[in-house]
mmCIF file with all atom_site columns, C-alpha atoms in Angstrom:
data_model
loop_
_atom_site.group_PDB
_atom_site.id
_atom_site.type_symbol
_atom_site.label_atom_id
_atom_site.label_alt_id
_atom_site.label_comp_id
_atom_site.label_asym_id
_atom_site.label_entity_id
_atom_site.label_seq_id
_atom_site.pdbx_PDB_ins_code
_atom_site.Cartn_x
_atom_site.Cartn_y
_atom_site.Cartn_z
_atom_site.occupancy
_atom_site.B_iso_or_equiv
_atom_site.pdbx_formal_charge
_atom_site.auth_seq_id
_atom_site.auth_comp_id
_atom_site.auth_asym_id
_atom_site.auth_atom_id
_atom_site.pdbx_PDB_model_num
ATOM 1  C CA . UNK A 1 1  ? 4.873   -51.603 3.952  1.00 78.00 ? 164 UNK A CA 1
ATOM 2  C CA . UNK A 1 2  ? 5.168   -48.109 5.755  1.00 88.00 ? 165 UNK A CA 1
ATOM 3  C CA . UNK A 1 3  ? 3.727   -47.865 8.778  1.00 89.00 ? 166 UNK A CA 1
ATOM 4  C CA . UNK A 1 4  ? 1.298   -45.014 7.477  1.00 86.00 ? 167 UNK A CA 1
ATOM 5  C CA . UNK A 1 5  ? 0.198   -47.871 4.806  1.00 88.00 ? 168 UNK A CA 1
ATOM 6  C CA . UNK A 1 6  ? -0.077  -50.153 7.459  1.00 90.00 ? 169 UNK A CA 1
ATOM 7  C CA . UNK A 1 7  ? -2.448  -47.638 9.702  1.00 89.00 ? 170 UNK A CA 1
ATOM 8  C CA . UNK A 1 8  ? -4.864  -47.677 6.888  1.00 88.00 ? 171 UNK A CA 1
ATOM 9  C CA . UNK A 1 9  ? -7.449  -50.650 7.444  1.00 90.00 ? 172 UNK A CA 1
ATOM 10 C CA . UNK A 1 10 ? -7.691  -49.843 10.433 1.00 87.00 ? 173 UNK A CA 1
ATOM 11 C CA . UNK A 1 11 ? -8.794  -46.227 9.548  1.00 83.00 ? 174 UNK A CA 1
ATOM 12 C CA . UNK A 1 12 ? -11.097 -47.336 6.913  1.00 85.00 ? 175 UNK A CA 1
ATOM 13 C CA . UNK A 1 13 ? -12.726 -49.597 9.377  1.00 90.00 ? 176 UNK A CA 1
ATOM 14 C CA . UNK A 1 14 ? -13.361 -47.172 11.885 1.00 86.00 ? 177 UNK A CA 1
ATOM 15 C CA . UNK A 1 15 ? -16.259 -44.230 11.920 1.00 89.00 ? 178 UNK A CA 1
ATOM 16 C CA . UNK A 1 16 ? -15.931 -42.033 9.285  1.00 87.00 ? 179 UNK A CA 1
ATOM 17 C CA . UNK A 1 17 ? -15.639 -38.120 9.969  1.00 92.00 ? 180 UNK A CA 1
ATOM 18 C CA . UNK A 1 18 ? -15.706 -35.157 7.165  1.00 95.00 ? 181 UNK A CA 1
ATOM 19 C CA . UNK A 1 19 ? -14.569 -31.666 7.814  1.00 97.00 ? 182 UNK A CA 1
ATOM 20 C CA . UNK A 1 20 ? -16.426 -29.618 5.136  1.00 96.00 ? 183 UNK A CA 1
ATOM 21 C CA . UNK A 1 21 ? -15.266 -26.777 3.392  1.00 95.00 ? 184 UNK A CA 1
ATOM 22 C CA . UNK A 1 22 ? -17.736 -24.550 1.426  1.00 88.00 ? 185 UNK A CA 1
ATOM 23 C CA . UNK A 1 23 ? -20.294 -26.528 0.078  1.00 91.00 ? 186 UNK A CA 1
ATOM 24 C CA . UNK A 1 24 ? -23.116 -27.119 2.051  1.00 95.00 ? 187 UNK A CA 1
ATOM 25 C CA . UNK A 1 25 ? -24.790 -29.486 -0.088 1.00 96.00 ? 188 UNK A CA 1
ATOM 26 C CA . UNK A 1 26 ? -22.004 -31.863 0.188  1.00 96.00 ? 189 UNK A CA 1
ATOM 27 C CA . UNK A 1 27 ? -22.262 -31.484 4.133  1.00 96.00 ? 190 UNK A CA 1
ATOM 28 C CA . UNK A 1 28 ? -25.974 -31.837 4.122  1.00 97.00 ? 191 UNK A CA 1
ATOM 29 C CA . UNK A 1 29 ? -25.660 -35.109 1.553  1.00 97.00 ? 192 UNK A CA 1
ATOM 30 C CA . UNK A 1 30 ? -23.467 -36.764 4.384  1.00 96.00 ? 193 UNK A CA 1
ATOM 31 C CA . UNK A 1 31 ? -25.375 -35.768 7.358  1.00 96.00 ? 194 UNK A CA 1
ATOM 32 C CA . UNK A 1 32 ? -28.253 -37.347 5.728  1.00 97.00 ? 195 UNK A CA 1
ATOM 33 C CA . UNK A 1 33 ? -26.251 -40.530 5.396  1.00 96.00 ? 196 UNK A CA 1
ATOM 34 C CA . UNK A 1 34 ? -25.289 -40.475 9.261  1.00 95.00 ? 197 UNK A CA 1
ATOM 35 C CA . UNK A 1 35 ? -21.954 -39.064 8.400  1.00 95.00 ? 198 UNK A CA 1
ATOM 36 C CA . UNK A 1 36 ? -20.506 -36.987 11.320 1.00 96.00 ? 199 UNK A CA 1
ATOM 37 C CA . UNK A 1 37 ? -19.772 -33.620 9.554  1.00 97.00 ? 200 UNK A CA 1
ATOM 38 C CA . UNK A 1 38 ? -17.721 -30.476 10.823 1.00 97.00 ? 201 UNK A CA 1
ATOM 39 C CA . UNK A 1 39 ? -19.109 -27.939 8.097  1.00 97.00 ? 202 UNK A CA 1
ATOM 40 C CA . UNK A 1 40 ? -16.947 -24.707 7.843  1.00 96.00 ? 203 UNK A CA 1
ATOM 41 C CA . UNK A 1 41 ? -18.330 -21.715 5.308  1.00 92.00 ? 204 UNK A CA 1
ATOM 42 C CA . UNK A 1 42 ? -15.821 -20.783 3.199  1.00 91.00 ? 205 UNK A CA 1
ATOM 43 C CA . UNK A 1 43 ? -15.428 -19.026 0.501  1.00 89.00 ? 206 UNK A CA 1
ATOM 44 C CA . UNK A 1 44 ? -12.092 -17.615 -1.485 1.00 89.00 ? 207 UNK A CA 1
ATOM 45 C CA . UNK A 1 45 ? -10.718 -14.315 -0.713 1.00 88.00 ? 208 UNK A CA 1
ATOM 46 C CA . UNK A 1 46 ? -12.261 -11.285 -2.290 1.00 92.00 ? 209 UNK A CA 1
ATOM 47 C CA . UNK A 1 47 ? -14.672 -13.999 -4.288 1.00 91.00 ? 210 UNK A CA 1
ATOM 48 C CA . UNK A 1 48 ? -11.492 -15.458 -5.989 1.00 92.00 ? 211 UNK A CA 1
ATOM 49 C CA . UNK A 1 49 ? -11.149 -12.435 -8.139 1.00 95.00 ? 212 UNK A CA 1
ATOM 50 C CA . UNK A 1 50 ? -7.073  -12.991 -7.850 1.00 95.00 ? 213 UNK A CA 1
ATOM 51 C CA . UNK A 1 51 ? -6.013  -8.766  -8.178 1.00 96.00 ? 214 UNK A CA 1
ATOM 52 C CA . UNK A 1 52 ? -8.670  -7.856  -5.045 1.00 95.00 ? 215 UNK A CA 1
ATOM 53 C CA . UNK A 1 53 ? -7.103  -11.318 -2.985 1.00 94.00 ? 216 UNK A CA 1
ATOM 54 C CA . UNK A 1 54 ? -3.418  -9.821  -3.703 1.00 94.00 ? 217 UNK A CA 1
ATOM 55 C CA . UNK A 1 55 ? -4.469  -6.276  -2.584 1.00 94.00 ? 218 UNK A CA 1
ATOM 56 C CA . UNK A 1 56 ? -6.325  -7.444  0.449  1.00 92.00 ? 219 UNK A CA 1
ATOM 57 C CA . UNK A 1 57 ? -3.262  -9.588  1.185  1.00 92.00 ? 220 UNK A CA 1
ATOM 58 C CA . UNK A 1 58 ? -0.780  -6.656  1.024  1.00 93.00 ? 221 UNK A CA 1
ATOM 59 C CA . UNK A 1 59 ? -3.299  -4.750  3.160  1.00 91.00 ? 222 UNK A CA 1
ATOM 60 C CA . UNK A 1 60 ? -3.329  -7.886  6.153  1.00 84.00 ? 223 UNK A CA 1
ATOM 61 C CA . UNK A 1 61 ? 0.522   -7.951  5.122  1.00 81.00 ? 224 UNK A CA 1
ATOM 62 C CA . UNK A 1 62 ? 0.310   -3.987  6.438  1.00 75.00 ? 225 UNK A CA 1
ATOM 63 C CA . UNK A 1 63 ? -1.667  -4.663  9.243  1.00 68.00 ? 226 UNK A CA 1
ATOM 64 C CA . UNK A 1 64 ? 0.541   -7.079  10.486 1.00 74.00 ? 227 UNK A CA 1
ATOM 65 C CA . UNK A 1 65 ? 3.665   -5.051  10.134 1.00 76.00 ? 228 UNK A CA 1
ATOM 66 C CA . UNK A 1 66 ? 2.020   -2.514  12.714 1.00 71.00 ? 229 UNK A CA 1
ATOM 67 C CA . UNK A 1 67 ? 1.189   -4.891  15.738 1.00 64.00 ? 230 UNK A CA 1
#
C-alpha cells in the first residue's frame, strides 16, 4: 500500500472540511449539515463564452508584459 493509501482512514475519520467553488447552494446544503465550508464566488472568465476568455487573456498576457 502507498503511503498516500495508507493516510486515508485516517483522513476519512477526521472532521470534514469543503472549499467551495461557485455554487452557493452546495455551500449552504453543507453548512446546514455542520460542514465547515470555505465558500469562494466564482464564476468562469468572461461568463465562459471561450472567444471573450481568450481575448481577455491576451489582454492580462499584455498587461503583464508591461510591469
Amino acid at each position: 500500500m502507498s503511503e498516500a493509501a495508507s493516510r486515508v482512514p485516517a483522513l476519512l475519520a477526521g472532521e470534514l472540511r469543503v472549499v467551495n467553488l461557485g455554487l452557493q447552494a452546495f455551500a449552504s446544503d453543507l453548512e446546514r449539515r455542520g460542514v465547515a465550508v470555505l465558500h469562494v464566488a466564482w464564476s468562469p472568465p468572461a461568463g465562459g463564452d471561450l472567444k471573450r476568455a481568450a481575448l481577455l487573456a491576451a489582454l492580462d498576457d499584455e498587461e503583464d508584459a508591461d510591469a
